Amino acid sequence: MKRIYLDYAATTPTHPEVVAAMQPYFSEKFGNPSSLHAFGQEARSAVEQAREQVAKLINARPEEIVFTSSGTEANNFVLHGISFANKDKGNHIITSQIEHHAILEPCHFLEKQGFNATYLPVDKYGLVNPKDVEKALTDKTILVSIMHANNEIGTIQPIEEISEIIREKTYFHTDAVQTVGSIPVDVNKLGVDLLSLSGHKLYGPKGVGALYIKKGTRMESFIKGGGQERNRRASTENVPGIVGLGKAAELARKELNSRQKHLTELRDKLIKGVKNKIPEVVLNGHPELRLPKNVNLSVKYVEGESMLLNLDLEGVAASTGSACSSGSTEPSHVLKAIGLAPDLAQGSIRFSLGRLTTEDDINYVLDVFVKIVDKLRKMSPIYKGGA
Amino acid sequence: MPEGYSEKVMDHFRNPHNVGEMKDPDGIGHVGNPVCGDIMEMYIKVKDNVITDAKFKTFGCGAAIATSSMMTDLVKGKTLEEALKVSNRAVVEALEGLPPRKLHCSVLAEDALKGAINDYLLKTTGKGLPDWKPHEESEGH
Ligand SMILES: Cc1ncc(COP(=O)(O)O)c(C=O)c1O
Ligand code: FES
């Protein structure tokens, strides 16, 4: 059977050139970068090269890049590191209601430790209003963390406008896990002090990420131990992973324009196709300020998990924010925050496209998706249309 | 993701039995899932106290579809008394198990059937099932 992967926002296949670049660092070049001998130095220079590659992709300086084990760790590092290093200045954190759990959970933890967090609402497109950031700022605010683009609905936030408001008043972090490698990301243009990224979302390996920390940022380390990463992050470096992330960053920089163009075209084709062929479908997220890879739709009268399973039976991999699929009693917090009606949240489905997606794939998906929705609507007690 | 659906569940999900509306049903059960907000309807035909036909419609997850399919299979040909003894657990067993967090969907199927029988009894005898009401709390989650 044909297998079509449309879940690139969950993870991406590691680029073959990335795998090839990593290979030697498992075997003949296995040294510990902290060792002074030739084995160690070989590994050290590979790590430093990767640091340059990552820095270049986001227009940072190499010494401002700290490698981590994931995007999740980078986010935890920010929340923990800024809060504990700056608690003499204040105890207030501003974030949004649609952040990834890797931001929200550390915030909930910090609230139990005496910090206060403000979770800004978003509009129906998932946008944070910069004015709300302005209103929420107090003289106790030590950190603002607003994601660059949302993983579920793909909405891209006005980070530059927000940073103008924040100026130098407090530290500003953005979780750019979904944007790095998908759209241009420039830390100076964005005006952020901290930025998280993750290898496996940009055709790099899983279990490696990085945090950009602007020079001069006062921050406590999160993982304590040896003196690696200039005392910012202890633990022997994941050399193959870091090399892979570096290579992935280099490839992303070279291919960024073509990836963006390719994905935007396919994305719009898929959205248009579904809307033309299936009545009563809504697009979740912003129509324009949107990741090129993201298509998030709510299909009325059907439930997301049953769509997802049917798609899987046809070889198509997608994702959903419905309550039934979440393992909790609630639909995704993002769909709730944009004020989506519960039945529409139940009918959400996310297709996320990537560099290997073809026009044929989109045609095939359109074809099977129409049939699946038709089948499920026919068995839906709330659908009074056709049948 | 729905980790751990059995082959049997997937069979019923892929090709649900007895799906669709029924013309002139003798009883209709309409229930909503208190956990995730999903909806199930079951329709029965009854002759000489025996369920001669059962059908369903479901707005819900894979487990909800599979359990309603199995429930309608199990109760066809049974007397009302026998059908009332078919619990959600029996449906789950017949499906070779459900992930724990999906057990509440099988409760929905049991409620929908009881609702249909209740409706039939109300219509024919003026008295519904003694102290029957749909589950408020789910067993899953
Ligand atoms: C926006 C966002 N932040 C953080 C993460 C976590 O990244 P990782 O899987 O590397 O821990 C993800 C990925 O799931 C994400 O989409
Ligand atoms: S019907 Fe919602 S979880 Fe099964």
Coordinates of C-alpha atoms and ligand atoms in Angstrom, one line a residue:
Chain A
M1 CA 0.0 0.0 0.0
K2 CA 1.0 3.6 -0.6
R3 CA 2.2 5.3 2.6
I4 CA 2.0 9.0 2.8
Y5 CA 3.4 10.8 5.8
L6 CA 1.7 14.1 6.6
D7 CA 2.8 14.5 10.1
Y8 CA 6.0 16.5 9.7
A9 CA 5.0 18.8 12.6
A10 CA 5.4 15.8 14.8
T11 CA 8.7 14.7 13.5
T12 CA 10.6 14.5 10.2
P13 CA 12.7 11.8 8.6
T14 CA 16.3 12.4 9.1
H15 CA 17.9 13.7 5.9
P16 CA 20.2 11.1 4.3
E17 CA 23.1 13.6 4.3
V18 CA 22.5 14.2 8.0
V19 CA 22.7 10.5 8.7
A20 CA 25.9 10.2 6.6
A21 CA 27.5 13.2 8.5
M22 CA 26.7 11.6 11.8
Q23 CA 27.9 8.1 11.0
P24 CA 31.7 8.5 11.8
Y25 CA 30.9 10.0 15.2
F26 CA 29.4 6.7 16.4
S27 CA 32.5 4.7 15.3
E28 CA 35.9 5.8 14.4
K29 CA 35.5 9.4 15.6
F30 CA 34.0 8.5 19.0
G31 CA 36.0 10.7 21.2
N32 CA 34.9 12.8 24.1
P33 CA 35.1 16.5 23.2
S34 CA 36.5 17.3 26.6
S35 CA 39.5 15.0 26.1
L36 CA 42.8 16.7 25.2
H37 CA 44.1 13.9 22.9
A38 CA 43.5 13.7 19.2
F39 CA 40.3 11.6 19.6
G40 CA 38.8 14.3 21.8
Q41 CA 39.9 17.1 19.6
E42 CA 38.4 15.6 16.5
A43 CA 35.1 15.4 18.3
R44 CA 35.5 18.9 19.7
S45 CA 36.0 20.5 16.3
A46 CA 32.9 18.6 15.0
V47 CA 30.8 20.1 17.8
E48 CA 32.2 23.6 17.2
Q49 CA 31.5 23.3 13.5
A50 CA 27.9 22.3 14.2
R51 CA 27.6 25.3 16.5
E52 CA 28.6 27.5 13.7
Q53 CA 26.1 25.9 11.3
V54 CA 23.3 26.3 13.8
A55 CA 24.3 29.9 14.6
K56 CA 24.4 30.8 10.9
L57 CA 20.9 29.5 10.3
I58 CA 19.4 31.8 12.9
N59 CA 21.9 34.7 12.5
A60 CA 23.4 34.3 16.0
R61 CA 27.0 34.0 17.1
P62 CA 28.4 30.5 17.7
E63 CA 29.1 31.2 21.3
E64 CA 25.4 32.1 21.8
I65 CA 24.4 28.5 21.0
V66 CA 24.0 25.9 23.7
F67 CA 23.2 22.3 22.7
T68 CA 20.5 20.5 24.6
S69 CA 18.9 17.1 24.4
S70 CA 15.7 18.5 22.8
G71 CA 13.4 21.4 22.3
T72 CA 11.7 20.4 25.5
E73 CA 14.9 20.7 27.4
A74 CA 15.7 24.0 25.8
N75 CA 12.3 25.3 27.0
N76 CA 12.7 23.9 30.5
F77 CA 16.2 25.5 30.6
V78 CA 14.8 28.9 29.8
L79 CA 12.0 28.8 32.4
H80 CA 14.2 27.4 35.1
G81 CA 17.3 29.3 34.2
I82 CA 15.8 32.7 33.9
S83 CA 13.5 32.4 36.9
F84 CA 16.1 31.2 39.3
A85 CA 18.8 33.6 38.2
N86 CA 16.6 36.7 38.3
K87 CA 14.3 36.2 41.2
D88 CA 15.9 39.1 43.0
K89 CA 14.4 41.2 40.2
G90 CA 11.0 39.7 40.1
N91 CA 8.8 36.6 40.0
H92 CA 6.5 37.2 37.1
I93 CA 6.4 35.4 33.8
I94 CA 4.2 36.1 30.8
T95 CA 3.4 33.5 28.3
S96 CA 0.4 32.5 26.1
Q97 CA -2.4 29.9 26.5
I98 CA -1.3 28.1 23.3
E99 CA 2.3 27.3 24.1
H100 CA 3.6 23.8 23.9
H101 CA 3.4 21.7 27.1
A102 CA 7.2 22.0 27.3
I103 CA 6.5 25.7 28.2
L104 CA 3.2 25.4 30.1
E105 CA 4.2 22.6 32.4
P106 CA 7.4 24.3 33.6
C107 CA 5.3 27.4 34.2
H108 CA 2.8 25.4 36.3
F109 CA 5.8 24.1 38.3
L110 CA 7.2 27.5 38.8
E111 CA 3.8 28.8 40.0
K112 CA 4.1 26.2 42.8
Q113 CA 7.5 27.6 43.6
G114 CA 6.3 31.1 44.3
F115 CA 6.4 32.5 40.8
N116 CA 3.4 34.1 39.0
A117 CA 2.5 33.4 35.5
T118 CA 0.2 35.2 33.1
Y119 CA -1.2 33.1 30.3
L120 CA -2.2 35.5 27.6
P121 CA -5.3 34.7 25.5
V122 CA -5.3 34.5 21.7
D123 CA -7.8 35.6 19.1
K124 CA -9.8 33.2 16.9
Y125 CA -6.8 32.8 14.6
G126 CA -4.5 32.0 17.5
L127 CA -2.7 35.4 17.5
V128 CA -1.4 37.0 20.7
N129 CA -2.1 40.7 20.7
P130 CA 1.1 42.7 21.4
K131 CA -1.0 45.2 23.4
D132 CA -1.9 42.4 25.8
V133 CA 1.8 41.8 26.4
E134 CA 2.2 45.5 27.1
K135 CA -0.7 45.4 29.6
A136 CA 0.6 42.3 31.3
L137 CA 4.1 43.7 31.9
T138 CA 4.9 44.7 35.5
D139 CA 8.0 45.8 37.2
K140 CA 8.2 42.2 38.5
T141 CA 8.2 40.6 35.0
I142 CA 11.4 38.7 34.4
L143 CA 10.5 36.7 31.3
V144 CA 8.1 36.8 28.4
S145 CA 7.9 33.6 26.4
I146 CA 5.8 33.5 23.2
M147 CA 6.1 30.8 20.7
H148 CA 7.2 31.7 17.1
A149 CA 4.6 29.5 15.5
N150 CA 2.1 27.1 16.9
N151 CA 2.6 23.4 16.3
E152 CA -1.1 22.6 16.0
I153 CA -2.7 25.4 14.0
G154 CA 0.5 26.8 12.4
T155 CA -0.2 30.5 13.3
I156 CA 2.9 32.7 13.2
Q157 CA 3.1 35.2 16.0
P158 CA 4.0 38.9 15.7
I159 CA 7.3 38.3 17.5
E160 CA 9.0 41.5 16.2
E161 CA 6.1 43.7 17.4
I162 CA 6.1 42.1 20.8
S163 CA 9.9 42.5 21.1
E164 CA 9.5 46.3 20.3
I165 CA 7.1 46.5 23.3
I166 CA 9.3 44.6 25.6
R167 CA 12.5 46.3 24.4
E168 CA 15.0 45.9 27.2
K169 CA 12.4 45.7 30.0
T170 CA 12.6 42.0 30.4
Y171 CA 14.0 38.8 28.8
F172 CA 12.1 37.6 25.8
H173 CA 12.1 34.0 24.7
T174 CA 10.5 32.3 21.7
D175 CA 9.9 28.6 21.2
A176 CA 10.9 28.4 17.5
V177 CA 10.8 24.6 17.3
Q178 CA 8.2 24.7 14.5
T179 CA 9.7 27.6 12.6
V180 CA 13.5 26.9 12.4
G181 CA 14.0 25.3 9.0
S182 CA 10.5 26.1 7.9
I183 CA 10.6 29.9 7.6
P184 CA 13.4 32.5 8.0
V185 CA 14.4 32.9 11.6
D186 CA 16.8 35.7 12.5
V187 CA 17.3 36.3 16.2
N188 CA 18.3 39.9 15.7
K189 CA 15.3 40.7 13.5
L190 CA 13.0 38.9 15.9
G191 CA 14.6 40.8 18.8
V192 CA 14.7 37.9 21.2
D193 CA 17.1 37.0 23.9
L194 CA 16.4 33.3 23.9
L195 CA 15.2 30.9 21.2
S196 CA 14.6 27.2 21.3
L197 CA 14.9 24.8 18.4
S198 CA 14.8 21.0 17.9
G199 CA 16.7 18.7 15.6
H200 CA 14.1 16.3 14.6
K201 CA 11.7 19.0 13.3
L202 CA 14.2 20.1 10.7
Y203 CA 15.3 16.7 9.2
G204 CA 17.9 16.3 11.9
P205 CA 18.0 13.5 14.5
K206 CA 15.7 13.1 17.5
G207 CA 17.0 13.9 21.0
V208 CA 19.1 16.9 20.2
G209 CA 18.1 20.6 20.3
A210 CA 19.7 23.9 20.9
L211 CA 19.0 27.1 22.8
Y212 CA 20.2 30.5 21.6
I213 CA 21.2 32.6 24.6
K214 CA 22.0 36.2 23.7
K215 CA 25.3 37.3 25.1
G216 CA 24.9 38.8 28.6
T217 CA 21.8 37.0 29.5
R218 CA 21.7 36.2 33.2
M219 CA 20.8 32.6 33.5
E220 CA 21.2 29.6 35.9
S221 CA 22.2 26.3 34.4
F222 CA 19.5 23.6 34.3
I223 CA 21.5 20.5 34.1
K224 CA 24.3 20.6 36.6
G225 CA 27.5 18.6 36.5
G226 CA 30.7 19.1 34.5
G227 CA 31.7 22.2 32.8
Q228 CA 30.5 21.5 29.3
E229 CA 28.9 24.1 27.0
R230 CA 30.8 26.9 28.9
N231 CA 29.2 25.8 32.1
R232 CA 25.8 26.3 30.7
R233 CA 24.8 22.7 30.2
A234 CA 26.6 19.8 31.8
S235 CA 26.9 16.3 30.4
T236 CA 29.2 14.8 27.7
E237 CA 28.1 16.2 24.4
N238 CA 25.9 14.1 22.2
V239 CA 28.4 14.4 19.4
P240 CA 26.7 12.4 16.6
G241 CA 23.4 14.2 17.4
I242 CA 25.0 17.6 17.5
V243 CA 26.8 16.9 14.2
G244 CA 23.5 15.9 12.7
L245 CA 21.8 19.0 14.0
G246 CA 24.6 21.1 12.5
K247 CA 24.2 19.4 9.1
A248 CA 20.5 19.7 9.2
A249 CA 20.8 23.4 9.9
E250 CA 23.2 23.8 7.0
L251 CA 20.8 22.0 4.6
A252 CA 17.9 24.1 5.9
R253 CA 19.7 27.3 5.2
K254 CA 20.5 26.2 1.6
E255 CA 17.0 24.8 0.9
L256 CA 14.9 27.3 2.9
N257 CA 13.5 29.2 0.0
S258 CA 12.7 26.2 -2.1
R259 CA 11.1 24.4 0.8
Q260 CA 8.9 27.3 1.7
K261 CA 7.7 27.8 -1.9
H262 CA 7.1 24.1 -2.4
L263 CA 5.2 23.7 0.9
T264 CA 3.1 26.8 0.5
E265 CA 1.9 25.6 -2.9
L266 CA 1.0 22.2 -1.7
R267 CA -0.6 23.5 1.5
D268 CA -2.8 25.9 -0.4
K269 CA -3.7 23.1 -2.9
L270 CA -4.8 20.8 0.0
I271 CA -6.8 23.5 1.8
K272 CA -8.5 24.6 -1.4
G273 CA -9.1 21.0 -2.5
V274 CA -10.8 20.0 0.8
K275 CA -12.9 23.2 0.9
N276 CA -14.1 22.6 -2.7
K277 CA -14.9 19.0 -2.2
I278 CA -16.3 18.9 1.3
P279 CA -19.0 21.2 2.6
E280 CA -18.9 22.5 6.2
V281 CA -15.2 22.5 6.8
V282 CA -13.3 25.2 8.5
L283 CA -9.6 26.1 8.5
N284 CA -8.2 26.5 12.0
G285 CA -5.4 29.1 12.4
H286 CA -4.6 32.1 10.4
P287 CA -5.2 32.1 6.7
E288 CA -2.0 34.0 5.9
L289 CA 0.2 34.2 8.9
R290 CA 0.7 30.5 8.8
L291 CA 3.5 27.9 8.6
P292 CA 3.9 26.7 5.0
K293 CA 3.7 23.1 6.2
N294 CA 0.5 23.4 8.3
V295 CA -3.1 22.5 7.3
N296 CA -5.5 22.2 10.3
L297 CA -9.1 21.7 9.5
S298 CA -12.3 21.0 11.4
V299 CA -14.8 18.8 9.7
K300 CA -18.3 19.1 11.0
Y301 CA -20.2 16.1 12.2
V302 CA -17.2 13.7 12.4
E303 CA -14.7 13.0 15.1
G304 CA -11.0 13.4 14.6
E305 CA -9.7 10.0 15.9
S306 CA -12.0 8.1 13.6
M307 CA -10.8 10.3 10.6
L308 CA -7.2 9.7 11.6
L309 CA -7.7 5.9 11.9
N310 CA -9.4 5.7 8.6
L311 CA -6.7 7.8 7.0
D312 CA -4.1 5.5 8.5
L313 CA -5.9 2.5 7.0
E314 CA -5.4 4.2 3.6
G315 CA -1.8 4.8 4.4
V316 CA -2.0 8.4 5.3
A317 CA -0.5 9.6 8.6
A318 CA -2.1 12.7 10.1
S319 CA -2.9 14.0 13.6
T320 CA -5.9 15.4 15.5
G321 CA -6.6 17.6 18.5
S322 CA -9.9 15.9 19.4
A323 CA -10.7 14.9 23.0
C324 CA -11.2 11.3 22.0
S325 CA -7.6 11.1 20.8
S326 CA -6.0 13.0 23.6
G327 CA -6.5 10.5 26.4
S328 CA -7.9 13.2 28.5
T329 CA -11.4 14.6 28.7
E330 CA -10.6 17.8 26.8
P331 CA -9.8 18.7 23.3
S332 CA -6.4 20.3 22.7
H333 CA -5.8 23.4 24.8
V334 CA -4.9 25.3 21.6
L335 CA -8.3 24.6 19.9
K336 CA -10.0 25.6 23.2
A337 CA -7.9 28.9 23.3
I338 CA -9.0 29.9 19.8
G339 CA -12.6 29.5 21.0
L340 CA -13.5 26.6 18.6
A341 CA -16.9 25.1 19.4
P342 CA -16.5 21.7 21.1
D343 CA -18.0 19.8 18.1
L344 CA -15.6 21.5 15.7
A345 CA -12.7 20.7 18.1
Q346 CA -13.8 17.1 18.0
G347 CA -13.6 17.2 14.2
S348 CA -10.1 18.6 13.9
I349 CA -7.5 17.1 11.7
R350 CA -3.9 18.3 11.1
F351 CA -2.0 17.5 8.0
S352 CA 1.6 18.7 8.1
L353 CA 3.6 18.6 5.0
G354 CA 7.4 18.3 4.4
R355 CA 10.1 18.3 1.8
L356 CA 9.3 14.8 0.5
T357 CA 5.6 15.6 0.0
T358 CA 4.5 15.6 -3.6
E359 CA 1.6 16.9 -5.6
D360 CA 0.6 13.3 -6.2
D361 CA 0.4 12.8 -2.5
I362 CA -1.9 15.7 -2.1
N363 CA -4.2 14.4 -4.8
Y364 CA -4.3 11.0 -3.2
V365 CA -5.0 12.4 0.2
L366 CA -7.8 14.6 -1.2
D367 CA -9.3 11.5 -2.9
V368 CA -9.3 9.3 0.2
F369 CA -10.2 12.1 2.6
V370 CA -13.4 12.9 0.7
K371 CA -14.5 9.3 0.9
I372 CA -13.6 9.0 4.6
V373 CA -15.6 12.1 5.6
D374 CA -18.5 10.9 3.5
K375 CA -18.5 7.5 5.2
L376 CA -18.2 8.9 8.7
R377 CA -20.8 11.5 8.1
K378 CA -23.2 8.8 7.0
M379 CA -22.8 7.1 10.3
S380 CA -23.0 10.4 12.3
P381 CA -26.2 10.9 14.3
I382 CA -25.8 14.7 14.1
Y383 CA -25.4 14.9 10.3
K384 CA -28.7 15.6 8.7
G385 CA -27.3 16.5 5.3
G386 CA -27.0 13.8 2.5
A387 CA -27.5 10.1 3.4
Chain B
M1 CA -2.9 8.3 19.4
P2 CA -5.2 5.3 20.0
E3 CA -2.5 3.0 21.0
G4 CA -3.5 -0.6 21.4
Y5 CA -6.7 -1.3 19.5
S6 CA -7.1 -5.0 19.0
E7 CA -7.5 -6.6 15.5
K8 CA -11.1 -7.2 16.4
V9 CA -11.7 -3.6 17.2
M10 CA -10.1 -2.5 14.0
D11 CA -12.2 -5.1 12.1
H12 CA -15.4 -3.5 13.4
F13 CA -14.1 0.0 13.0
R14 CA -13.2 -0.7 9.4
N15 CA -16.4 -2.4 8.5
P16 CA -19.0 -1.5 11.2
H17 CA -22.0 -3.9 11.3
N18 CA -25.5 -2.5 11.4
V19 CA -24.7 1.1 10.8
G20 CA -27.3 3.5 9.7
E21 CA -30.7 4.7 10.4
M22 CA -33.8 2.4 10.8
K23 CA -37.2 3.0 9.3
D24 CA -39.9 3.0 11.9
P25 CA -37.8 1.7 14.8
D26 CA -39.7 0.4 17.9
G27 CA -37.2 2.0 20.2
I28 CA -34.6 4.7 20.0
G29 CA -31.8 5.3 22.4
H30 CA -29.9 8.6 22.2
V31 CA -27.0 9.2 24.6
G32 CA -24.2 11.7 24.9
N33 CA -20.8 10.8 26.2
P34 CA -20.2 12.8 29.4
V35 CA -16.4 12.4 28.9
C36 CA -15.7 13.7 25.5
G37 CA -19.0 15.0 24.3
D38 CA -19.7 12.4 21.7
I39 CA -23.1 11.1 20.7
M40 CA -24.5 7.7 19.9
E41 CA -27.9 6.6 18.7
M42 CA -29.3 3.0 18.7
Y43 CA -32.4 1.8 17.0
I44 CA -34.2 -1.5 17.7
K45 CA -37.0 -3.5 16.2
V46 CA -38.8 -5.8 18.6
K47 CA -41.2 -8.6 17.8
D48 CA -42.6 -10.9 20.5
N49 CA -40.2 -9.6 23.1
V50 CA -37.2 -10.4 20.8
I51 CA -34.9 -7.8 19.2
T52 CA -35.2 -8.7 15.6
D53 CA -33.0 -5.9 14.3
A54 CA -30.6 -3.3 15.8
K55 CA -28.8 -0.4 14.2
F56 CA -26.7 2.5 15.3
K57 CA -25.2 5.9 14.4
T58 CA -22.1 7.2 16.2
F59 CA -20.3 10.5 16.3
G60 CA -17.2 9.3 18.2
C61 CA -13.9 7.6 18.2
G62 CA -12.8 4.3 16.9
A63 CA -13.7 2.5 20.1
A64 CA -17.2 4.1 20.1
I65 CA -17.8 2.9 16.6
A66 CA -16.5 -0.6 17.3
T67 CA -18.4 -1.0 20.5
S68 CA -21.7 0.1 18.9
S69 CA -21.1 -2.3 16.1
M70 CA -20.4 -5.2 18.4
M71 CA -23.3 -4.3 20.7
T72 CA -25.8 -4.4 17.9
D73 CA -24.4 -7.7 16.8
L74 CA -24.7 -9.2 20.2
V75 CA -28.2 -8.2 21.0
K76 CA -29.8 -9.2 17.7
G77 CA -32.0 -12.2 18.2
K78 CA -32.0 -11.8 22.0
T79 CA -35.0 -11.3 24.2
L80 CA -35.2 -7.9 25.9
E81 CA -34.2 -9.5 29.2
E82 CA -31.2 -11.2 27.7
A83 CA -30.2 -8.1 25.9
L84 CA -30.3 -6.1 29.1
K85 CA -27.8 -8.5 30.5
V86 CA -25.3 -7.7 27.8
S87 CA -23.0 -5.3 29.7
N88 CA -20.3 -3.0 28.3
R89 CA -17.8 -5.5 29.7
A90 CA -19.2 -8.2 27.6
V91 CA -18.9 -6.0 24.6
V92 CA -15.3 -5.2 25.5
E93 CA -14.5 -8.9 25.9
A94 CA -16.1 -9.7 22.6
L95 CA -13.8 -7.1 21.1
E96 CA -10.8 -8.7 22.7
G97 CA -10.3 -5.7 25.0
L98 CA -10.0 -1.9 24.8
P99 CA -7.3 0.4 26.0
P100 CA -8.3 1.5 29.6
R101 CA -8.9 5.1 28.6
K102 CA -11.4 3.9 26.0
L103 CA -13.6 1.9 28.3
H104 CA -16.0 4.8 28.7
C105 CA -16.9 4.5 25.0
S106 CA -18.3 1.0 25.7
V107 CA -20.4 2.4 28.5
L108 CA -21.9 4.7 25.9
A109 CA -22.9 1.7 23.8
E110 CA -24.5 0.0 26.8
D111 CA -26.4 3.2 27.6
A112 CA -27.6 3.6 24.1
L113 CA -29.0 0.1 24.0
K114 CA -30.7 0.5 27.4
G115 CA -32.1 3.8 26.2
A116 CA -33.6 2.1 23.1
I117 CA -35.2 -0.7 25.2
N118 CA -36.4 1.9 27.7
D119 CA -38.0 3.9 24.8
Y120 CA -39.6 0.7 23.5
L121 CA -41.1 -0.2 26.9
L122 CA -42.3 3.3 27.5
K123 CA -44.1 3.3 24.1
T124 CA -45.6 -0.1 24.5
T125 CA -46.3 -0.4 28.2
G126 CA -46.2 3.2 29.4
K127 CA -43.5 2.2 31.9
G128 CA -39.8 2.4 31.2
L129 CA -37.0 0.4 32.7
P130 CA -37.1 0.6 36.5
D131 CA -34.7 3.2 37.7
W132 CA -32.7 3.4 34.5
K133 CA -30.7 6.4 33.7
P134 CA -27.6 6.9 31.6
H135 CA -24.3 6.8 33.4
E136 CA -23.2 10.2 34.6
E137 CA -19.7 9.3 35.3
S138 CA -17.5 7.3 32.9
E139 CA -15.4 4.4 33.8
G140 CA -12.5 5.4 31.5
H141 CA -10.0 8.2 32.0
Ligands
LIG1 C1 6.4 24.1 19.6 C2 7.1 23.0 20.1 N1 7.9 23.1 21.2 C3 8.6 22.1 21.7 C4 8.5 20.9 21.2 C5 9.3 19.8 21.9 O1 10.5 19.5 21.1 P1 11.2 18.1 21.4 O2 10.4 17.0 20.8 O3 12.6 18.2 20.7 O4 11.4 17.9 22.8 C6 7.7 20.6 20.1 C7 7.6 19.3 19.5 O5 6.8 18.5 19.9 C8 7.0 21.7 19.5 O6 6.2 21.5 18.5
FES2 S1 -16.1 8.5 21.9 FE1 -14.7 10.0 22.6 S2 -13.2 8.7 23.4 FE2 -14.5 7.3 22.5

